[in-house]
Amino acid sequence: MSYLEKPAPGRLLLDDTVPLSAVIEASQNLQSHTEYIVRVQRGVSAENSWQVIRRYSDFDVLNSNLMVCGISLPLPPKKLIGNMDREFIAERQRGLQAFLDCITQHPMLSCSLTVKKFLDPNNYSANYTEIALQQVSMFFRSDPKWEVLEPLKDNGWRIRKKYFLIKNKEQPKERYLLSWVDLGPDKVLSDKDLQSAMKLLTSLSVPYLCPLLFCSTSESSALLIRPFSERGSLRDHICKAKPRESYLKKYCNPKKSQGLELQHIKLYGRQILEGLKLLHDGGLFFGHLHASNVIVDDGVCRLMDVENGMLGVPSALRPAFIQLRKINTTESIDVFCFGHLLYEMTYGRPPDSVPVEQYPDVPYTAVVSVLQSILSAEACKSGMPTVSALMQTPLFSDVQLQHSEKLQIKVPSRLKEALKTAKESLERRLQEEQRVCHQHRRLTRAKSHHGSEEEKKRRKILARKKSRQSAFENEEDVSVRNNNNSGSGASSPPTCPSSPTPPPTTEHAPF
């Protein structure tokens, strides 16, 4: 029985991973200040756009709120005198545009609630922390053995997900992680099937999946409890970060991040692949593999947030694989995410973009070979290797596992069929968005080519040829008309006596 409240009728589920772009269209002076009119667009459709009006002081507040990330953002400096001058306003507008471009193109900053509120206040005005606290309070009233120790503010990148450190009063020394999350746009399972899936996950006890102790779902959200890892995630380990700090502070510009030793890359990579295979063989879809969703517990990697796919929330790497039409199944998404994670384990940071053609020097050629099989341009065009194929590569095939017994997840047949239907629905939405994105890229390339200097020069040359050809045809027409007039007895123009009589003119066929 779920205690969580139901959503309002007609509730719109946004995909928060769809990127927002912003262009300052104009500025206007109002008494003692200047306002900048910003056109914001969600995704590739120009129809899905709106205007927001911002002052310089608004940009300044945004910059201050993002200083925690440790990145120096290119905000134009303040100016108290002469700030209404036309040339200065034009120069400041260019600087503010560069500031917006830097933010909207950064994978972490662009997803932050601070930036979303600045660009899309209508859809991001809710206080998600307050909503989460209300839901958690309702839960504690229904099950008083739990107690909140502290909220973990901005602990994860997901806007509609909040974390709390809690304890069980019957086991006061143990710490647990409570998370509240809004259901996402890919939530397809019926309420009954979703509850069955969550019940299945709470019953699992397998080496490579982080145990889920409790879950309750409603039509709008879910509340989950799992063990809290004091050592943090695999990304915390790579970035040498404190687990309870803000994710922007920990991950945006880490100062001490470092790749893992080869033995740990091999062991952790193989264990993660074992976890993925376990899920795939059981008919469960994941799609949310990244370094923050991996916990290392006594030398064993465990996948966290396995329920995300069933809750319908979008993947952190969706903006990347939406560009790659061969990554169109949940299995290929997991392999693509694994490639990202393997790169981060090797180099201490995720790749800047995909495809990746240049790999910094490392003494592990076997690692680079696997990375190329997933992240190269050829792999992204031809398709991903399977999880089983990756497990058979020289990098992972000789890894000795502590748990050698065959693992499996037994899923009831009815739930397995519902999961299959949900998986197919998720893949259809992905493939449709990939198609739209592909068409947009083709159109953009065509417009870019049409407006290029080389194309303009080519069209200019063609226009000149057509002009000369048209002038030549006009001369021919005049000559023909004059000759016809001469044959009908009309007076002909005088000719020089010394000039030879021109031969009769015959009509030319048109070019």
Coordinates of C-alpha atoms in Angstrom, one line a residue:
M1 CA 0.0 0.0 0.0
S2 CA 1.5 3.3 -1.0
Y3 CA 1.4 6.3 1.2
L4 CA 2.6 8.8 -1.4
E5 CA 0.2 11.4 -2.8
K6 CA -1.1 11.2 -6.3
P7 CA -0.1 13.7 -9.0
A8 CA -2.3 16.5 -10.3
P9 CA -4.4 15.5 -13.3
G10 CA -2.7 16.2 -16.6
R11 CA 0.7 16.4 -15.0
L12 CA 3.4 16.9 -17.7
L13 CA 6.6 14.8 -17.3
L14 CA 9.6 16.7 -18.7
D15 CA 12.8 15.0 -19.8
D16 CA 15.3 17.1 -17.8
T17 CA 18.2 15.8 -19.9
V18 CA 16.9 17.5 -23.1
P19 CA 19.4 20.4 -23.5
L20 CA 18.4 24.0 -23.4
S21 CA 20.0 26.5 -25.7
A22 CA 19.9 30.3 -25.2
V23 CA 20.4 33.2 -27.6
I24 CA 20.2 36.9 -26.6
E25 CA 18.0 38.3 -29.3
A26 CA 18.0 42.0 -28.2
S27 CA 18.4 44.5 -25.4
Q28 CA 16.2 47.3 -24.2
N29 CA 16.9 50.3 -21.9
L30 CA 14.4 50.9 -19.2
Q31 CA 15.1 54.0 -17.1
S32 CA 18.3 53.2 -15.1
H33 CA 19.0 49.6 -16.3
T34 CA 19.2 47.4 -19.4
E35 CA 17.1 44.3 -20.0
Y36 CA 18.3 41.4 -22.2
I37 CA 15.7 39.4 -24.1
V38 CA 16.8 35.8 -24.2
R39 CA 15.3 33.2 -26.6
V40 CA 15.5 29.8 -25.0
Q41 CA 14.9 26.5 -26.9
R42 CA 14.4 23.0 -25.6
G43 CA 15.9 20.4 -27.9
V44 CA 16.1 20.8 -31.7
S45 CA 12.6 22.1 -32.4
A46 CA 12.4 25.9 -32.9
E47 CA 8.7 25.6 -32.0
N48 CA 9.6 24.6 -28.5
S49 CA 11.0 28.0 -27.5
W50 CA 10.2 30.9 -25.3
Q51 CA 11.6 34.3 -24.2
V52 CA 12.9 35.3 -20.8
I53 CA 14.0 38.8 -19.8
R54 CA 17.1 39.1 -17.6
R55 CA 19.1 42.0 -16.2
Y56 CA 22.8 42.0 -15.8
S57 CA 22.3 41.6 -12.0
D58 CA 20.4 38.3 -12.8
F59 CA 23.4 37.0 -14.7
D60 CA 25.6 38.1 -11.8
V61 CA 23.5 36.1 -9.2
L62 CA 23.6 33.0 -11.5
N63 CA 27.4 33.3 -11.7
S64 CA 27.6 33.6 -7.9
N65 CA 25.4 30.5 -7.4
L66 CA 27.7 28.5 -9.8
M67 CA 31.0 29.5 -8.2
V68 CA 30.8 26.3 -6.1
C69 CA 31.7 24.3 -9.3
G70 CA 35.3 25.7 -9.2
I71 CA 35.2 26.8 -12.8
S72 CA 36.0 30.4 -13.8
L73 CA 33.0 31.4 -16.0
P74 CA 33.4 34.3 -18.5
L75 CA 30.9 36.7 -17.0
P76 CA 31.6 40.3 -18.2
P77 CA 32.7 42.6 -15.4
K78 CA 30.5 45.1 -13.7
K79 CA 30.5 48.8 -14.8
L80 CA 28.9 51.5 -12.7
I81 CA 29.6 54.6 -15.0
G82 CA 28.7 54.6 -18.7
N83 CA 26.8 51.3 -18.5
M84 CA 23.9 52.8 -20.6
D85 CA 26.2 53.6 -23.6
R86 CA 25.1 51.9 -26.8
E87 CA 28.5 50.5 -27.7
F88 CA 29.0 49.2 -24.2
I89 CA 25.6 47.4 -24.1
A90 CA 26.4 45.7 -27.4
E91 CA 29.8 44.6 -26.1
R92 CA 28.2 43.4 -22.8
Q93 CA 25.6 41.5 -24.8
R94 CA 28.3 39.6 -26.7
G95 CA 30.0 38.8 -23.4
L96 CA 26.8 37.6 -21.8
Q97 CA 26.1 35.4 -24.8
A98 CA 29.6 33.8 -24.4
F99 CA 28.7 33.3 -20.7
L100 CA 25.4 31.5 -21.6
D101 CA 27.2 29.4 -24.2
C102 CA 29.7 28.2 -21.7
I103 CA 27.0 27.2 -19.2
T104 CA 24.6 25.5 -21.7
Q105 CA 27.3 23.5 -23.3
H106 CA 28.8 22.2 -20.0
P107 CA 27.3 18.7 -19.2
M108 CA 27.0 19.3 -15.5
L109 CA 26.2 23.0 -15.2
S110 CA 23.5 22.8 -17.9
C111 CA 21.6 20.1 -15.9
S112 CA 21.7 22.0 -12.6
L113 CA 18.5 23.4 -11.1
T114 CA 20.1 26.9 -10.9
V115 CA 20.6 27.1 -14.6
K116 CA 17.2 25.5 -15.4
K117 CA 15.4 28.0 -13.2
F118 CA 17.3 30.9 -14.9
L119 CA 16.3 29.7 -18.4
D120 CA 13.0 28.0 -17.8
P121 CA 11.3 29.4 -14.7
N122 CA 7.8 28.2 -15.6
N123 CA 8.8 24.5 -15.5
Y124 CA 11.4 24.7 -12.7
S125 CA 9.7 26.9 -10.1
A126 CA 8.7 24.0 -7.7
N127 CA 10.6 23.5 -4.5
Y128 CA 11.6 19.9 -4.9
T129 CA 13.3 19.8 -1.5
E130 CA 10.1 20.9 0.2
I131 CA 8.1 18.3 -1.7
A132 CA 10.5 15.6 -0.8
L133 CA 10.4 16.6 2.9
Q134 CA 6.7 16.4 2.9
Q135 CA 6.7 12.9 1.4
V136 CA 9.5 11.7 3.8
S137 CA 7.5 13.1 6.8
M138 CA 4.4 11.1 5.7
F139 CA 6.6 8.0 5.4
F140 CA 8.0 8.4 8.9
R141 CA 4.5 8.8 10.4
S142 CA 3.6 5.5 8.8
D143 CA 6.8 3.8 9.9
P144 CA 8.2 5.5 13.0
K145 CA 11.3 3.3 13.4
W146 CA 13.2 5.6 10.9
E147 CA 14.7 8.9 11.8
V148 CA 16.3 11.6 9.6
L149 CA 19.8 12.5 10.5
E150 CA 20.5 15.1 7.8
P151 CA 19.5 16.0 4.3
L152 CA 22.3 15.5 1.7
K153 CA 21.8 18.7 -0.2
D154 CA 22.6 18.7 -4.0
N155 CA 24.2 15.3 -3.6
G156 CA 23.2 14.1 -7.0
W157 CA 22.8 15.7 -10.5
R158 CA 19.1 14.8 -10.9
I159 CA 16.9 17.8 -10.2
R160 CA 13.8 15.8 -9.1
K161 CA 15.7 13.5 -6.7
K162 CA 16.6 14.3 -3.1
Y163 CA 18.7 12.4 -0.6
F164 CA 18.6 12.0 3.2
L165 CA 20.9 10.3 5.6
I166 CA 18.7 8.3 8.0
K167 CA 19.0 5.7 10.7
N168 CA 16.9 2.8 12.1
K169 CA 16.1 3.5 15.8
E170 CA 16.4 -0.3 16.4
Q171 CA 20.0 -0.2 14.9
P172 CA 21.2 3.3 15.8
K173 CA 24.8 2.8 14.6
E174 CA 23.8 1.9 11.1
R175 CA 23.4 4.6 8.4
Y176 CA 21.0 4.3 5.5
L177 CA 20.4 6.4 2.4
L178 CA 16.8 7.5 1.7
S179 CA 16.0 8.9 -1.7
W180 CA 12.9 10.5 -3.1
V181 CA 12.5 10.7 -6.8
D182 CA 9.8 12.0 -9.2
L183 CA 8.8 9.4 -11.8
G184 CA 10.1 10.2 -15.3
P185 CA 8.7 10.4 -18.9
D186 CA 9.6 6.8 -19.7
K187 CA 7.6 5.3 -16.9
V188 CA 5.5 2.8 -18.8
L189 CA 4.8 0.0 -16.3
S190 CA 1.4 0.0 -14.7
D191 CA 1.3 0.9 -11.0
K192 CA 0.7 -2.8 -10.1
D193 CA 3.6 -4.0 -12.3
L194 CA 5.9 -1.3 -11.0
Q195 CA 5.2 -2.3 -7.4
S196 CA 5.9 -5.9 -8.4
A197 CA 9.2 -4.9 -9.9
M198 CA 10.2 -3.0 -6.8
K199 CA 9.2 -5.9 -4.6
L200 CA 11.5 -8.1 -6.8
L201 CA 14.4 -5.7 -6.4
T202 CA 14.0 -5.5 -2.6
S203 CA 14.2 -9.4 -2.5
L204 CA 17.4 -9.7 -4.4
S205 CA 20.7 -10.6 -2.7
V206 CA 23.4 -10.9 -5.4
P207 CA 27.0 -9.8 -5.3
Y208 CA 27.0 -7.1 -8.0
L209 CA 23.9 -5.2 -7.2
C210 CA 23.6 -2.8 -4.3
P211 CA 20.8 -4.1 -2.0
L212 CA 17.5 -2.2 -2.0
L213 CA 16.0 -2.5 1.4
F214 CA 12.6 -0.7 0.9
C215 CA 10.7 0.9 -1.8
S216 CA 7.2 2.5 -2.1
T217 CA 5.8 4.0 -5.2
S218 CA 2.8 6.1 -6.3
E219 CA 1.5 7.5 -9.6
S220 CA 4.0 10.4 -9.2
S221 CA 7.0 9.4 -7.2
A222 CA 9.0 6.7 -5.4
L223 CA 10.8 6.5 -2.0
L224 CA 13.7 4.1 -1.6
I225 CA 16.0 3.1 1.2
R226 CA 19.4 1.4 0.8
P227 CA 22.6 1.1 2.8
F228 CA 24.8 4.2 3.0
S229 CA 28.4 3.9 1.9
E230 CA 30.7 6.0 4.0
R231 CA 33.4 5.7 1.3
G232 CA 31.1 7.1 -1.3
S233 CA 30.8 6.0 -5.0
L234 CA 33.4 4.9 -7.5
R235 CA 33.5 8.5 -8.8
D236 CA 34.1 9.8 -5.3
H237 CA 37.1 7.4 -5.2
I238 CA 38.4 8.6 -8.6
C239 CA 37.9 12.3 -7.7
K240 CA 39.3 11.9 -4.2
A241 CA 36.0 13.6 -3.0
K242 CA 34.1 13.7 0.2
P243 CA 30.8 11.7 -0.4
R244 CA 28.5 14.2 1.4
E245 CA 29.5 17.3 -0.6
S246 CA 27.6 18.9 -3.4
Y247 CA 28.0 17.1 -6.7
L248 CA 29.0 20.4 -8.5
K249 CA 31.8 20.9 -6.0
K250 CA 33.0 17.3 -6.2
Y251 CA 32.8 16.6 -9.9
C252 CA 32.8 19.8 -12.0
N253 CA 36.5 20.6 -11.7
P254 CA 38.1 18.0 -9.4
K255 CA 41.7 18.9 -8.5
K256 CA 43.0 15.5 -7.5
S257 CA 41.2 13.0 -9.8
Q258 CA 43.2 10.1 -10.9
G259 CA 42.7 7.0 -13.0
L260 CA 42.8 3.5 -11.4
E261 CA 45.6 0.9 -11.5
L262 CA 45.3 -1.7 -14.2
Q263 CA 44.4 -4.5 -11.7
H264 CA 41.5 -2.4 -10.4
I265 CA 40.3 -1.5 -13.9
K266 CA 40.3 -5.2 -14.8
L267 CA 38.6 -6.3 -11.6
Y268 CA 36.0 -3.5 -11.4
G269 CA 35.3 -3.6 -15.1
R270 CA 34.6 -7.4 -15.0
Q271 CA 32.4 -7.1 -11.9
I272 CA 30.4 -4.3 -13.5
L273 CA 29.9 -6.4 -16.7
E274 CA 28.8 -9.3 -14.5
G275 CA 26.2 -7.1 -13.0
L276 CA 24.9 -5.9 -16.4
K277 CA 24.8 -9.5 -17.7
L278 CA 22.8 -10.5 -14.6
L279 CA 20.2 -7.8 -15.3
H280 CA 20.0 -8.5 -19.1
D281 CA 19.6 -12.2 -18.6
G282 CA 16.7 -11.5 -16.2
G283 CA 15.0 -9.2 -18.6
L284 CA 15.6 -6.1 -16.5
F285 CA 16.8 -2.9 -18.2
F286 CA 19.1 -0.4 -16.6
G287 CA 20.5 2.4 -18.8
H288 CA 21.9 4.4 -15.9
L289 CA 25.5 3.1 -15.5
H290 CA 28.0 5.8 -14.5
A291 CA 30.7 6.1 -11.9
S292 CA 28.4 7.7 -9.3
N293 CA 26.1 4.7 -9.6
V294 CA 28.8 2.2 -8.6
I295 CA 29.7 1.4 -5.0
V296 CA 32.9 -0.5 -4.1
D297 CA 32.2 -2.6 -1.1
D298 CA 35.1 -4.8 0.2
G299 CA 36.6 -5.0 -3.2
V300 CA 33.3 -5.8 -5.0
C301 CA 31.6 -3.3 -7.3
R302 CA 27.9 -3.0 -6.9
L303 CA 25.5 -1.3 -9.3
M304 CA 23.2 1.3 -7.7
D305 CA 19.8 2.8 -8.8
V306 CA 19.0 -0.3 -10.8
E307 CA 15.4 0.7 -10.4
N308 CA 15.8 4.0 -12.4
G309 CA 14.9 2.4 -15.8
M310 CA 11.6 1.1 -14.4
L311 CA 10.8 4.4 -12.7
G312 CA 11.1 6.1 -16.1
V313 CA 13.8 8.6 -15.3
P314 CA 16.1 9.6 -18.2
S315 CA 19.7 8.6 -18.4
A316 CA 22.5 11.0 -17.6
L317 CA 24.2 10.2 -20.9
R318 CA 21.0 10.5 -23.0
P319 CA 22.2 13.7 -24.7
A320 CA 25.2 11.8 -25.9
F321 CA 23.6 8.6 -27.3
I322 CA 20.6 10.5 -28.7
Q323 CA 23.1 11.6 -31.4
L324 CA 24.1 8.0 -32.3
R325 CA 21.4 6.0 -34.1
K326 CA 23.1 2.6 -33.7
I327 CA 22.7 2.9 -29.9
N328 CA 19.0 2.2 -30.0
T329 CA 18.4 -0.7 -27.5
T330 CA 18.7 -0.8 -23.7
E331 CA 21.6 -3.3 -24.0
S332 CA 23.6 -1.1 -26.3
I333 CA 22.9 1.9 -24.0
D334 CA 24.5 -0.1 -21.1
V335 CA 27.5 -1.0 -23.2
F336 CA 27.9 2.7 -24.3
C337 CA 27.7 3.8 -20.7
F338 CA 30.2 1.1 -19.7
G339 CA 32.6 2.6 -22.3
H340 CA 32.2 6.0 -20.7
L341 CA 32.9 4.5 -17.2
L342 CA 35.9 2.5 -18.4
Y343 CA 37.4 5.7 -19.9
E344 CA 36.8 7.5 -16.5
M345 CA 38.4 4.6 -14.6
T346 CA 41.4 4.8 -16.9
Y347 CA 42.0 8.6 -17.2
G348 CA 40.3 9.9 -14.1
R349 CA 37.7 11.9 -16.0
P350 CA 34.9 11.1 -18.4
P351 CA 35.5 11.8 -22.2
D352 CA 34.8 15.3 -23.3
S353 CA 32.8 14.0 -26.3
V354 CA 32.0 10.9 -28.3
P355 CA 33.2 9.6 -30.7
V356 CA 36.7 9.5 -29.2
E357 CA 39.6 9.2 -31.7
Q358 CA 42.5 10.3 -29.6
Y359 CA 43.4 8.5 -26.4
P360 CA 46.0 10.0 -24.0
D361 CA 49.0 7.7 -23.5
V362 CA 48.5 4.9 -21.0
P363 CA 50.6 1.8 -20.5
Y364 CA 47.4 -0.4 -20.9
T365 CA 47.0 -1.2 -24.6
A366 CA 44.3 -3.7 -23.7
V367 CA 42.2 -1.0 -22.2
V368 CA 42.5 1.3 -25.2
S369 CA 41.5 -1.6 -27.5
V370 CA 38.2 -2.1 -25.5
L371 CA 37.6 1.7 -25.4
Q372 CA 38.0 1.9 -29.2
S373 CA 35.5 -1.0 -29.6
I374 CA 32.9 1.2 -27.9
L375 CA 33.7 4.9 -28.2
S376 CA 35.4 5.1 -31.7
A377 CA 33.6 6.6 -34.7
E378 CA 33.5 3.2 -36.3
A379 CA 31.9 1.6 -33.3
C380 CA 29.3 4.3 -33.0
K381 CA 28.4 3.8 -36.7
S382 CA 28.4 0.0 -36.8
G383 CA 27.1 -0.7 -33.3
M384 CA 28.1 -1.7 -29.8
P385 CA 29.7 -5.0 -28.8
T386 CA 27.7 -7.2 -26.5
V387 CA 28.3 -7.5 -22.8
S388 CA 29.3 -11.2 -23.3
A389 CA 31.8 -10.2 -26.0
L390 CA 33.4 -7.6 -23.7
M391 CA 33.8 -10.2 -21.0
Q392 CA 35.7 -12.4 -23.4
T393 CA 38.3 -9.7 -24.3
P394 CA 41.9 -10.1 -23.1
L395 CA 41.3 -7.3 -20.6
F396 CA 38.6 -9.1 -18.7
S397 CA 38.6 -12.8 -19.6
D398 CA 41.3 -13.8 -17.1
V399 CA 39.9 -11.9 -14.1
Q400 CA 39.4 -14.2 -11.1
L401 CA 36.0 -13.6 -9.4
Q402 CA 35.2 -14.3 -5.7
H403 CA 31.7 -15.4 -6.7
S404 CA 32.2 -18.1 -9.3
E405 CA 28.7 -19.6 -9.0
K406 CA 26.2 -18.9 -11.8
L407 CA 24.0 -16.0 -10.8
Q408 CA 20.5 -15.4 -12.0
I409 CA 17.4 -13.3 -11.3
K410 CA 14.1 -15.1 -11.4
V411 CA 11.4 -12.8 -12.7
P412 CA 7.8 -13.9 -12.7
S413 CA 6.5 -14.5 -16.2
R414 CA 3.8 -11.8 -16.0
L415 CA 6.3 -9.2 -14.8
K416 CA 8.8 -10.3 -17.4
E417 CA 6.3 -9.7 -20.2
A418 CA 5.4 -6.2 -18.7
L419 CA 9.1 -5.4 -18.5
K420 CA 9.6 -6.4 -22.2
T421 CA 6.7 -4.1 -23.2
A422 CA 8.1 -1.2 -21.2
K423 CA 11.6 -1.8 -22.7
E424 CA 10.2 -1.7 -26.2
S425 CA 8.3 1.5 -25.5
L426 CA 11.4 3.2 -24.2
E427 CA 13.4 2.1 -27.2
R428 CA 10.7 3.5 -29.6
R429 CA 10.8 6.9 -27.9
L430 CA 14.6 6.8 -28.2
Q431 CA 14.6 5.9 -31.8
E432 CA 12.1 8.6 -32.7
E433 CA 14.1 11.2 -31.0
Q434 CA 17.2 10.0 -32.7
R435 CA 15.4 10.2 -36.1
V436 CA 14.3 13.8 -35.4
C437 CA 17.9 14.7 -34.2
H438 CA 19.4 13.2 -37.4
Q439 CA 17.0 15.2 -39.6
H440 CA 17.9 18.3 -37.7
R441 CA 21.6 17.7 -38.2
R442 CA 21.2 17.2 -41.9
L443 CA 19.2 20.4 -42.3
T444 CA 21.7 22.3 -40.2
R445 CA 24.6 21.0 -42.4
A446 CA 22.7 21.9 -45.5
K447 CA 22.1 25.5 -44.3
S448 CA 25.7 25.8 -43.2
H449 CA 26.9 24.6 -46.6
H450 CA 24.5 27.0 -48.3
G451 CA 25.9 29.9 -46.3
S452 CA 29.6 29.0 -46.5
E453 CA 32.0 31.3 -48.3
E454 CA 32.9 28.5 -50.8
E455 CA 29.3 27.9 -51.6
K456 CA 28.6 31.7 -52.0
K457 CA 31.5 31.9 -54.4
R458 CA 30.3 29.0 -56.4
R459 CA 26.8 30.5 -56.7
K460 CA 28.3 33.8 -57.7
I461 CA 30.3 32.2 -60.5
L462 CA 27.2 30.3 -61.7
A463 CA 25.2 33.6 -61.7
R464 CA 27.8 35.3 -63.8
K465 CA 27.7 32.4 -66.3
K466 CA 24.0 32.6 -66.5
S467 CA 24.1 36.4 -67.0
R468 CA 26.6 36.1 -69.8
Q469 CA 24.6 33.3 -71.4
S470 CA 21.4 35.4 -71.2
A471 CA 23.2 38.4 -72.7
F472 CA 24.5 36.3 -75.6
E473 CA 21.0 34.9 -76.2
N474 CA 19.5 38.4 -76.2
E475 CA 22.1 39.5 -78.8
E476 CA 21.2 36.5 -81.0
D477 CA 17.5 37.4 -80.8
V478 CA 18.1 41.0 -81.8
S479 CA 20.2 39.8 -84.8
V480 CA 17.5 37.4 -85.9
R481 CA 14.8 40.1 -85.7
N482 CA 16.9 42.5 -87.7
N483 CA 17.5 40.0 -90.4
N484 CA 13.8 39.2 -90.6
N485 CA 13.0 42.9 -90.9
S486 CA 15.6 43.2 -93.7
G487 CA 13.9 40.4 -95.7
S488 CA 10.5 42.1 -95.5
G489 CA 11.7 45.3 -97.2
A490 CA 12.3 47.4 -94.1
S491 CA 15.2 49.8 -94.2
S492 CA 18.5 48.2 -93.1
P493 CA 21.2 50.0 -91.1
P494 CA 23.9 51.6 -93.3
T495 CA 27.1 49.5 -93.8
C496 CA 30.6 50.7 -94.5
P497 CA 31.4 50.4 -98.3
S498 CA 34.7 48.8 -97.6
S499 CA 33.2 46.2 -95.4
P500 CA 32.3 42.8 -96.9
T501 CA 28.7 42.0 -97.1
P502 CA 27.8 39.8 -94.1
P503 CA 26.6 36.3 -94.9
P504 CA 22.9 35.6 -94.3
T505 CA 22.2 34.9 -90.6
T506 CA 20.5 31.6 -89.7
E507 CA 18.6 31.1 -86.4
H508 CA 20.5 29.3 -83.6
A509 CA 19.0 26.5 -81.6
P510 CA 18.4 27.6 -78.0
F511 CA 21.0 26.6 -75.4

